[in-house]
Amino acid sequence: MTTSRDRQASGAALAEASVIDAIAAEAGTPAYVYNAGVLRSAYRRLDAAFGAVPHAIHYAMKANSALAIVRLVRSLGSGADANSMGEVDVALRCGLHPDEIVFTGVGKRGDELERAVALGLLAINVESPGELDRLARIAADRGTVARVALRVNPDIDAQSHPHISTGLKSNKFGVPIDAAPALFREIAARPSLRAVGIHVHIGSQITSLDPLQRAAEAVVALARDLRGDGLAIEHLDFGGGVGIAYDGGTGPDAAEYVRRIVEAAGHCGLKLVIEPGRVLVGPAGVLLTRVVDVKHLPSAKRFVVLDAGMTELMRPALYGAFHRIEPVHERAGAPLACDVVGPICESTDTFARDRVLPPLEVGDLVVIRDCGAYSAVMGSNYLRRPLPPEVLMDGSEWRVIRRRQTLDDMLALESD
Ligand SMILES: Cc1ncc(COP(=O)(O)O)c(C=O)c1O
């Protein structure tokens, strides 16, 4: 029985519980629910922190590349950081111009480089001397000039999960920062290349601003050296990485992050670029799911089984990530420790172990918080599970921005 304590569950901080009920009834569960207002405020806060300093925000599409989300971010004035040609194409479909898109990726194929050059993207963030050479040849063959930012690896520990740390020299990303001056000289010597920037990205879900600041300082020092060598560039791209408080505590302050970057840059005269993903969209979304079973035998743990699993939210299985889990309508009764799991035949399909939650019963709606980033984009069809719908709320209105996938959608690519 649902009690009268239908207080707005904080998981539904994105919406009144009654709106969440309506979404569950009409769109079904599991479903991702995003709140446009939360995203807008996060963007504006970050943008405003730059003050009058020339800057650009390039939304990292890898966090959430739903058309409606990219269009929304674009309407706020954002450019895009694309990590694949698929993301470049989505950005273009959302009305972004090639000169508002930077293209990053540790293994860009020849055809992707060809397309990036043909489009005239704002910057191709180059990851290796080999890639630089391939790019120079492609641009020369086309009789054009490719705009290059060199991704440097500053060998700085982001103090994040090792699977999402990218700034150590043991990581596959970028070129060692001490190799950068020679590569910039090479770029200057090749008529088909134009150096436009320095790029760094040391990882994601970074909760201390210190490593981000040190990376920024390293990039600024490199820019000064380049200037001393008479090598001109246009921008410094500090990547993304600012973390969020998945536990509901106090996370890093995104505005303070910007202030530190601005301070590190001094009056370098270059445009400052950032590529935030998680900090913009993460807190703006929840995964709405329903309890399908509660299993409690005297000799075993209590398991709460949801209709969402690692196919809809892979982060706990992939990184042991923590997400708050909350009933939409809280029942009366003593909280109980339970494992909250998905329905998939893998033991790693577990969202929380020994989590103390209000009592839950079959049919109850539950939200998993902070699923606006790296959730829907990492979804899969494992077990032939259809991709869930995505819903975008804006004020009192909401709409389905991606319908639920059908079996026919899934099989459309196959022949038997
Ligand atoms: C190159 C690049 N830029 C930006 C981002 C966005 O990072 P975050 O979502 O942590 O802000 C990523 C993600 O790891 C990335 O690989």
CSV table of C-alpha atoms and ligand atoms in Angstrom, one decimal:
chain,number,residue,atom,x,y,z
A,1,MET,CA,0.0,0.0,0.0
A,2,THR,CA,1.2,3.4,-0.8
A,3,THR,CA,1.0,5.6,2.3
A,4,SER,CA,-0.3,9.1,2.4
A,5,ARG,CA,3.3,10.2,2.9
A,6,ASP,CA,3.5,11.0,-0.8
A,7,ARG,CA,6.1,13.6,-0.1
A,8,GLN,CA,8.2,14.5,-3.0
A,9,ALA,CA,10.9,11.9,-3.0
A,10,SER,CA,14.2,13.6,-3.4
A,11,GLY,CA,14.9,11.3,-6.3
A,12,ALA,CA,12.1,13.1,-7.9
A,13,ALA,CA,13.8,16.4,-7.0
A,14,LEU,CA,13.6,16.8,-10.8
A,15,ALA,CA,9.8,16.6,-10.6
A,16,GLU,CA,6.8,16.3,-8.4
A,17,ALA,CA,6.1,12.6,-7.5
A,18,SER,CA,2.8,12.9,-9.3
A,19,VAL,CA,4.6,13.9,-12.6
A,20,ILE,CA,6.9,10.9,-12.2
A,21,ASP,CA,3.8,8.7,-11.7
A,22,ALA,CA,2.3,10.1,-14.9
A,23,ILE,CA,5.5,9.5,-16.9
A,24,ALA,CA,5.7,5.9,-15.6
A,25,ALA,CA,2.1,5.3,-16.5
A,26,GLU,CA,2.4,6.7,-20.0
A,27,ALA,CA,6.0,6.0,-21.1
A,28,GLY,CA,6.5,2.9,-19.0
A,29,THR,CA,9.5,1.8,-17.1
A,30,PRO,CA,12.4,1.7,-17.2
A,31,ALA,CA,12.8,5.2,-18.6
A,32,TYR,CA,15.3,8.0,-18.4
A,33,VAL,CA,13.8,11.3,-17.2
A,34,TYR,CA,15.7,14.6,-17.7
A,35,ASN,CA,14.9,18.0,-16.5
A,36,ALA,CA,15.7,20.9,-18.9
A,37,GLY,CA,15.7,23.5,-16.1
A,38,VAL,CA,18.4,21.7,-14.1
A,39,LEU,CA,20.6,21.4,-17.2
A,40,ARG,CA,20.1,25.1,-18.1
A,41,SER,CA,21.1,26.3,-14.6
A,42,ALA,CA,24.2,24.2,-14.6
A,43,TYR,CA,25.2,25.5,-18.0
A,44,ARG,CA,24.5,29.2,-17.1
A,45,ARG,CA,26.5,28.9,-13.9
A,46,LEU,CA,29.5,27.6,-15.7
A,47,ASP,CA,29.2,30.1,-18.5
A,48,ALA,CA,28.8,33.0,-16.1
A,49,ALA,CA,31.8,32.1,-14.1
A,50,PHE,CA,34.0,33.1,-17.1
A,51,GLY,CA,32.8,36.7,-16.8
A,52,ALA,CA,34.3,38.8,-19.6
A,53,VAL,CA,37.1,36.3,-20.4
A,54,PRO,CA,36.8,35.0,-24.0
A,55,HIS,CA,35.8,31.4,-23.8
A,56,ALA,CA,33.8,28.6,-25.4
A,57,ILE,CA,31.9,25.7,-23.8
A,58,HIS,CA,32.0,22.6,-25.9
A,59,TYR,CA,29.5,20.2,-24.4
A,60,ALA,CA,31.0,16.7,-24.3
A,61,MET,CA,28.4,14.8,-26.3
A,62,LYS,CA,29.7,11.4,-25.0
A,63,ALA,CA,27.8,12.2,-21.7
A,64,ASN,CA,24.4,12.3,-23.4
A,65,SER,CA,24.0,12.7,-27.1
A,66,ALA,CA,20.2,12.6,-27.4
A,67,LEU,CA,19.1,15.0,-30.2
A,68,ALA,CA,16.9,17.0,-27.9
A,69,ILE,CA,19.6,17.3,-25.2
A,70,VAL,CA,22.2,18.5,-27.8
A,71,ARG,CA,19.7,20.9,-29.2
A,72,LEU,CA,19.0,22.3,-25.8
A,73,VAL,CA,22.7,22.7,-24.9
A,74,ARG,CA,23.2,24.3,-28.3
A,75,SER,CA,20.3,26.8,-27.7
A,76,LEU,CA,22.3,27.9,-24.6
A,77,GLY,CA,25.3,28.8,-26.8
A,78,SER,CA,27.3,25.7,-26.5
A,79,GLY,CA,29.6,24.2,-29.1
A,80,ALA,CA,30.3,20.4,-29.1
A,81,ASP,CA,33.1,18.0,-28.2
A,82,ALA,CA,32.5,15.0,-30.4
A,83,ASN,CA,34.3,11.7,-29.7
A,84,SER,CA,33.3,9.9,-32.9
A,85,MET,CA,32.0,10.7,-36.3
A,86,GLY,CA,28.6,9.6,-35.2
A,87,GLU,CA,28.6,12.4,-32.6
A,88,VAL,CA,29.9,14.9,-35.2
A,89,ASP,CA,26.9,14.0,-37.3
A,90,VAL,CA,24.5,14.3,-34.4
A,91,ALA,CA,26.0,17.7,-33.6
A,92,LEU,CA,25.5,18.8,-37.3
A,93,ARG,CA,21.9,17.6,-37.2
A,94,CYS,CA,21.3,19.6,-34.1
A,95,GLY,CA,22.3,22.8,-36.0
A,96,LEU,CA,25.9,23.1,-34.9
A,97,HIS,CA,28.3,24.5,-37.5
A,98,PRO,CA,31.5,22.6,-38.2
A,99,ASP,CA,33.4,25.5,-36.7
A,100,GLU,CA,31.7,24.9,-33.4
A,101,ILE,CA,32.8,21.3,-33.1
A,102,VAL,CA,36.0,19.8,-31.8
A,103,PHE,CA,36.7,16.2,-32.7
A,104,THR,CA,38.6,14.1,-30.1
A,105,GLY,CA,39.4,10.4,-30.1
A,106,VAL,CA,42.4,8.2,-29.5
A,107,GLY,CA,41.9,6.0,-32.6
A,108,LYS,CA,40.5,8.1,-35.5
A,109,ARG,CA,40.2,6.1,-38.7
A,110,GLY,CA,41.4,7.4,-42.0
A,111,ASP,CA,37.9,7.9,-43.3
A,112,GLU,CA,37.0,9.9,-40.1
A,113,LEU,CA,40.0,12.1,-40.5
A,114,GLU,CA,39.0,12.6,-44.2
A,115,ARG,CA,35.6,13.7,-43.2
A,116,ALA,CA,36.8,15.9,-40.3
A,117,VAL,CA,39.1,17.7,-42.8
A,118,ALA,CA,36.4,18.0,-45.4
A,119,LEU,CA,34.0,19.5,-42.9
A,120,GLY,CA,36.5,22.0,-41.7
A,121,LEU,CA,35.9,21.4,-38.0
A,122,LEU,CA,37.0,23.9,-35.5
A,123,ALA,CA,39.8,21.6,-34.2
A,124,ILE,CA,40.9,18.0,-34.7
A,125,ASN,CA,42.4,17.1,-31.4
A,126,VAL,CA,45.4,15.0,-32.5
A,127,GLU,CA,46.6,12.2,-30.2
A,128,SER,CA,49.9,11.1,-31.7
A,129,PRO,CA,52.7,11.9,-34.1
A,130,GLY,CA,51.4,9.2,-36.5
A,131,GLU,CA,47.9,10.7,-36.5
A,132,LEU,CA,49.5,14.1,-37.2
A,133,ASP,CA,51.3,12.7,-40.2
A,134,ARG,CA,48.2,11.0,-41.5
A,135,LEU,CA,46.2,14.2,-41.1
A,136,ALA,CA,48.8,16.3,-42.9
A,137,ARG,CA,48.8,13.9,-45.9
A,138,ILE,CA,45.0,13.9,-46.0
A,139,ALA,CA,44.7,17.6,-45.9
A,140,ALA,CA,47.6,18.0,-48.5
A,141,ASP,CA,45.9,15.6,-50.9
A,142,ARG,CA,42.7,17.6,-50.6
A,143,GLY,CA,44.6,20.9,-51.1
A,144,THR,CA,43.4,22.2,-47.8
A,145,VAL,CA,44.6,23.1,-44.3
A,146,ALA,CA,43.5,21.1,-41.3
A,147,ARG,CA,43.0,22.9,-38.0
A,148,VAL,CA,44.9,21.0,-35.3
A,149,ALA,CA,44.9,21.0,-31.5
A,150,LEU,CA,47.5,18.8,-30.0
A,151,ARG,CA,46.2,16.7,-27.1
A,152,VAL,CA,49.0,16.6,-24.4
A,153,ASN,CA,49.4,14.2,-21.6
A,154,PRO,CA,50.7,16.1,-18.6
A,155,ASP,CA,51.3,13.0,-16.4
A,156,ILE,CA,48.9,14.2,-13.7
A,157,ASP,CA,46.9,11.9,-11.6
A,158,ALA,CA,43.3,12.9,-11.7
A,159,GLN,CA,42.6,11.0,-8.4
A,160,SER,CA,39.5,9.5,-10.0
A,161,HIS,CA,38.7,5.9,-10.8
A,162,PRO,CA,41.5,4.4,-12.8
A,163,HIS,CA,39.1,3.4,-15.6
A,164,ILE,CA,38.3,7.0,-16.2
A,165,SER,CA,41.7,8.6,-15.6
A,166,THR,CA,43.4,9.7,-18.8
A,167,GLY,CA,46.2,12.1,-17.8
A,168,LEU,CA,49.0,9.7,-16.7
A,169,LYS,CA,51.8,8.8,-19.0
A,170,SER,CA,50.7,5.1,-18.5
A,171,ASN,CA,47.4,6.0,-20.2
A,172,LYS,CA,46.9,5.8,-23.9
A,173,PHE,CA,45.8,9.4,-24.4
A,174,GLY,CA,47.7,12.3,-26.0
A,175,VAL,CA,51.4,12.9,-26.4
A,176,PRO,CA,53.8,13.5,-23.5
A,177,ILE,CA,53.7,17.2,-22.8
A,178,ASP,CA,57.5,17.5,-23.1
A,179,ALA,CA,57.2,16.2,-26.7
A,180,ALA,CA,54.7,18.9,-27.6
A,181,PRO,CA,57.1,21.8,-28.6
A,182,ALA,CA,58.8,19.6,-31.3
A,183,LEU,CA,55.4,18.5,-32.6
A,184,PHE,CA,54.2,22.1,-32.8
A,185,ARG,CA,57.3,23.0,-34.8
A,186,GLU,CA,56.5,20.1,-37.1
A,187,ILE,CA,52.9,21.4,-37.5
A,188,ALA,CA,54.3,24.8,-38.3
A,189,ALA,CA,56.5,23.3,-41.0
A,190,ARG,CA,53.7,21.5,-42.7
A,191,PRO,CA,51.6,23.7,-45.0
A,192,SER,CA,48.6,21.5,-44.8
A,193,LEU,CA,48.4,21.9,-41.0
A,194,ARG,CA,47.5,24.9,-38.8
A,195,ALA,CA,48.1,24.7,-35.1
A,196,VAL,CA,45.0,26.2,-33.4
A,197,GLY,CA,45.2,24.9,-29.9
A,198,ILE,CA,46.5,22.8,-27.0
A,199,HIS,CA,44.1,20.2,-25.7
A,200,VAL,CA,44.2,18.3,-22.3
A,201,HIS,CA,41.7,16.0,-20.6
A,202,ILE,CA,43.0,14.2,-17.6
A,203,GLY,CA,39.9,12.1,-16.7
A,204,SER,CA,36.3,12.2,-15.6
A,205,GLN,CA,34.4,12.4,-12.3
A,206,ILE,CA,37.3,14.3,-10.8
A,207,THR,CA,36.3,15.5,-7.3
A,208,SER,CA,39.4,17.5,-6.4
A,209,LEU,CA,40.0,20.6,-8.4
A,210,ASP,CA,43.7,20.6,-7.7
A,211,PRO,CA,44.7,18.1,-10.5
A,212,LEU,CA,42.5,20.0,-13.0
A,213,GLN,CA,44.3,23.3,-12.0
A,214,ARG,CA,47.7,21.7,-12.3
A,215,ALA,CA,46.8,20.4,-15.8
A,216,ALA,CA,45.6,23.9,-16.7
A,217,GLU,CA,48.9,25.4,-15.5
A,218,ALA,CA,50.9,22.9,-17.4
A,219,VAL,CA,49.0,23.8,-20.6
A,220,VAL,CA,49.4,27.5,-20.0
A,221,ALA,CA,53.2,27.1,-19.5
A,222,LEU,CA,53.4,25.2,-22.7
A,223,ALA,CA,51.5,28.0,-24.5
A,224,ARG,CA,54.0,30.5,-23.2
A,225,ASP,CA,56.9,28.4,-24.4
A,226,LEU,CA,55.3,28.1,-27.8
A,227,ARG,CA,54.8,31.9,-28.0
A,228,GLY,CA,58.5,32.3,-27.0
A,229,ASP,CA,59.3,30.1,-30.0
A,230,GLY,CA,57.2,32.3,-32.3
A,231,LEU,CA,54.4,29.7,-32.6
A,232,ALA,CA,50.9,31.1,-32.6
A,233,ILE,CA,47.8,29.3,-31.5
A,234,GLU,CA,44.2,30.4,-30.9
A,235,HIS,CA,42.8,28.5,-27.9
A,236,LEU,CA,43.6,26.4,-24.8
A,237,ASP,CA,41.1,23.5,-24.4
A,238,PHE,CA,41.1,22.2,-20.8
A,239,GLY,CA,38.8,19.3,-21.6
A,240,GLY,CA,36.1,18.1,-19.2
A,241,GLY,CA,36.3,16.1,-16.0
A,242,VAL,CA,34.6,18.1,-13.2
A,243,GLY,CA,32.9,15.5,-11.0
A,244,ILE,CA,29.5,15.6,-9.3
A,245,ALA,CA,28.4,14.5,-5.8
A,246,TYR,CA,26.7,11.1,-6.5
A,247,ASP,CA,26.2,10.7,-2.8
A,248,GLY,CA,24.3,13.9,-2.5
A,249,GLY,CA,27.1,15.6,-0.5
A,250,THR,CA,29.0,18.7,-1.6
A,251,GLY,CA,30.7,18.1,-5.0
A,252,PRO,CA,33.3,20.2,-6.6
A,253,ASP,CA,32.1,23.7,-7.3
A,254,ALA,CA,32.0,24.1,-11.1
A,255,ALA,CA,32.2,27.9,-10.9
A,256,GLU,CA,35.3,27.6,-8.7
A,257,TYR,CA,36.8,25.3,-11.3
A,258,VAL,CA,36.3,28.0,-14.0
A,259,ARG,CA,37.8,30.6,-11.7
A,260,ARG,CA,40.9,28.4,-11.2
A,261,ILE,CA,41.3,27.9,-15.0
A,262,VAL,CA,40.9,31.6,-15.6
A,263,GLU,CA,43.5,32.3,-12.9
A,264,ALA,CA,45.9,29.8,-14.4
A,265,ALA,CA,45.5,31.3,-17.8
A,266,GLY,CA,46.4,34.8,-16.5
A,267,HIS,CA,46.2,37.3,-19.4
A,268,CYS,CA,47.4,34.9,-22.0
A,269,GLY,CA,45.2,36.4,-24.7
A,270,LEU,CA,44.0,33.0,-25.9
A,271,LYS,CA,40.4,31.8,-25.9
A,272,LEU,CA,39.7,29.4,-23.1
A,273,VAL,CA,37.7,26.2,-24.0
A,274,ILE,CA,36.2,23.6,-21.7
A,275,GLU,CA,34.4,20.4,-22.6
A,276,PRO,CA,32.1,19.6,-19.7
A,277,GLY,CA,29.7,16.6,-19.9
A,278,ARG,CA,28.8,15.1,-16.5
A,279,VAL,CA,28.6,18.3,-14.6
A,280,LEU,CA,26.0,19.7,-17.0
A,281,VAL,CA,23.7,16.7,-17.5
A,282,GLY,CA,24.5,14.2,-14.8
A,283,PRO,CA,22.3,15.7,-12.0
A,284,ALA,CA,19.6,16.6,-14.6
A,285,GLY,CA,18.5,13.0,-15.1
A,286,VAL,CA,17.1,10.0,-13.2
A,287,LEU,CA,16.5,6.4,-14.3
A,288,LEU,CA,12.9,5.6,-13.4
A,289,THR,CA,12.4,2.0,-12.7
A,290,ARG,CA,9.9,-0.3,-11.0
A,291,VAL,CA,10.4,-3.1,-8.4
A,292,VAL,CA,9.7,-6.4,-10.0
A,293,ASP,CA,10.6,-8.7,-7.1
A,294,VAL,CA,11.6,-8.6,-3.5
A,295,LYS,CA,13.4,-11.8,-2.5
A,296,HIS,CA,14.0,-12.4,1.1
A,297,LEU,CA,14.6,-15.9,2.5
A,298,PRO,CA,15.6,-16.2,6.1
A,299,SER,CA,19.0,-17.6,5.4
A,300,ALA,CA,19.9,-15.1,2.6
A,301,LYS,CA,20.2,-11.4,1.9
A,302,ARG,CA,17.2,-9.3,0.9
A,303,PHE,CA,17.3,-8.6,-2.8
A,304,VAL,CA,15.2,-5.9,-4.4
A,305,VAL,CA,15.0,-6.6,-8.1
A,306,LEU,CA,14.3,-3.7,-10.5
A,307,ASP,CA,13.1,-3.7,-14.1
A,308,ALA,CA,16.3,-1.7,-15.0
A,309,GLY,CA,19.7,-3.4,-15.1
A,310,MET,CA,23.2,-2.9,-16.3
A,311,THR,CA,21.8,-2.6,-19.8
A,312,GLU,CA,20.3,0.7,-18.8
A,313,LEU,CA,22.9,1.9,-16.3
A,314,MET,CA,26.3,0.3,-16.7
A,315,ARG,CA,28.3,2.5,-14.3
A,316,PRO,CA,27.9,0.4,-11.2
A,317,ALA,CA,29.0,-2.7,-13.1
A,318,LEU,CA,31.7,-0.9,-14.9
A,319,TYR,CA,33.3,1.1,-12.2
A,320,GLY,CA,31.5,0.1,-9.0
A,321,ALA,CA,29.9,3.5,-9.2
A,322,PHE,CA,27.6,4.7,-6.5
A,323,HIS,CA,24.1,6.1,-7.3
A,324,ARG,CA,21.5,7.2,-4.8
A,325,ILE,CA,18.3,5.0,-5.1
A,326,GLU,CA,15.0,6.4,-3.8
A,327,PRO,CA,11.4,5.3,-3.8
A,328,VAL,CA,9.1,7.8,-5.6
A,329,HIS,CA,6.6,7.3,-2.8
A,330,GLU,CA,8.1,6.4,0.5
A,331,ARG,CA,6.3,3.7,2.5
A,332,ALA,CA,6.1,3.9,6.3
A,333,GLY,CA,8.2,1.4,8.2
A,334,ALA,CA,11.7,0.8,9.3
A,335,PRO,CA,14.4,1.1,6.6
A,336,LEU,CA,15.9,-2.2,5.6
A,337,ALA,CA,19.3,-3.3,4.2
A,338,CYS,CA,19.1,-4.8,0.8
A,339,ASP,CA,21.0,-5.4,-2.4
A,340,VAL,CA,19.3,-3.5,-5.2
A,341,VAL,CA,19.9,-5.5,-8.4
A,342,GLY,CA,18.8,-5.7,-12.0
A,343,PRO,CA,17.1,-8.6,-13.8
A,344,ILE,CA,20.2,-9.6,-15.9
A,345,CYS,CA,22.0,-12.9,-15.6
A,346,GLU,CA,25.3,-11.4,-14.4
A,347,SER,CA,26.2,-11.0,-10.7
A,348,THR,CA,27.7,-7.6,-11.6
A,349,ASP,CA,24.2,-6.5,-12.5
A,350,THR,CA,24.0,-4.9,-9.1
A,351,PHE,CA,23.2,-1.2,-8.3
A,352,ALA,CA,23.8,-1.3,-4.6
A,353,ARG,CA,25.0,-3.8,-1.9
A,354,ASP,CA,23.7,-3.7,1.7
A,355,ARG,CA,22.0,-0.3,1.0
A,356,VAL,CA,19.6,0.7,3.7
A,357,LEU,CA,16.4,1.9,2.1
A,358,PRO,CA,12.8,2.5,3.1
A,359,PRO,CA,10.7,-0.6,2.7
A,360,LEU,CA,10.0,-1.5,-1.0
A,361,GLU,CA,7.4,-3.7,-2.5
A,362,VAL,CA,6.7,-5.2,-5.9
A,363,GLY,CA,5.3,-2.5,-8.2
A,364,ASP,CA,6.9,0.4,-6.4
A,365,LEU,CA,8.5,3.1,-8.5
A,366,VAL,CA,12.1,3.9,-7.7
A,367,VAL,CA,14.5,6.5,-9.1
A,368,ILE,CA,18.2,6.1,-9.5
A,369,ARG,CA,19.6,9.5,-9.3
A,370,ASP,CA,22.2,11.3,-11.4
A,371,CYS,CA,21.6,9.3,-14.5
A,372,GLY,CA,21.7,12.2,-17.0
A,373,ALA,CA,25.3,11.4,-18.0
A,374,TYR,CA,26.9,8.2,-19.1
A,375,SER,CA,23.7,6.2,-18.7
A,376,ALA,CA,21.5,6.1,-21.8
A,377,VAL,CA,24.5,6.5,-24.0
A,378,MET,CA,26.1,3.3,-22.6
A,379,GLY,CA,22.9,1.3,-22.9
A,380,SER,CA,22.9,-2.0,-24.7
A,381,ASN,CA,20.5,-4.6,-26.2
A,382,TYR,CA,22.1,-7.4,-24.2
A,383,LEU,CA,19.4,-10.1,-23.6
A,384,ARG,CA,17.5,-8.5,-26.4
A,385,ARG,CA,16.4,-5.8,-24.0
A,386,PRO,CA,15.0,-2.8,-25.8
A,387,LEU,CA,16.5,0.6,-25.2
A,388,PRO,CA,14.2,2.5,-22.8
A,389,PRO,CA,12.5,5.8,-23.7
A,390,GLU,CA,14.0,9.1,-22.8
A,391,VAL,CA,11.7,11.8,-21.4
A,392,LEU,CA,12.5,15.5,-21.2
A,393,MET,CA,10.6,17.6,-18.7
A,394,ASP,CA,10.5,21.4,-19.0
A,395,GLY,CA,8.6,23.3,-16.4
A,396,SER,CA,5.3,21.5,-16.0
A,397,GLU,CA,5.5,19.8,-19.4
A,398,TRP,CA,7.2,16.7,-20.5
A,399,ARG,CA,7.7,14.8,-23.7
A,400,VAL,CA,9.2,11.6,-25.0
A,401,ILE,CA,12.4,12.5,-26.8
A,402,ARG,CA,13.2,8.9,-27.7
A,403,ARG,CA,10.5,6.3,-27.8
A,404,ARG,CA,11.1,2.8,-26.4
A,405,GLN,CA,12.9,0.6,-28.9
A,406,THR,CA,10.8,-2.3,-30.2
A,407,LEU,CA,11.9,-5.8,-31.1
A,408,ASP,CA,11.4,-4.9,-34.8
A,409,ASP,CA,13.7,-1.9,-34.4
A,410,MET,CA,16.3,-4.3,-33.0
A,411,LEU,CA,15.9,-6.9,-35.7
A,412,ALA,CA,15.7,-4.4,-38.6
A,413,LEU,CA,19.5,-4.8,-39.2
A,414,GLU,CA,19.4,-8.6,-39.3
A,415,SER,CA,18.6,-11.2,-41.9
A,416,ASP,CA,18.0,-14.9,-41.2
B,1,LIG,C1,38.1,14.4,-24.5
B,1,LIG,C2,37.0,14.5,-23.5
B,1,LIG,N1,36.5,15.7,-23.2
B,1,LIG,C3,35.5,15.8,-22.3
B,1,LIG,C4,35.0,14.8,-21.6
B,1,LIG,C5,33.9,15.0,-20.7
B,1,LIG,O1,34.2,14.6,-19.4
B,1,LIG,P1,33.2,14.9,-18.2
B,1,LIG,O2,31.9,14.3,-18.6
B,1,LIG,O3,33.8,14.3,-17.1
B,1,LIG,O4,33.1,16.4,-18.0
B,1,LIG,C6,35.5,13.5,-21.9
B,1,LIG,C7,35.0,12.3,-21.1
B,1,LIG,O5,35.8,11.6,-20.5
B,1,LIG,C8,36.5,13.3,-22.8
B,1,LIG,O6,37.0,12.1,-23.1
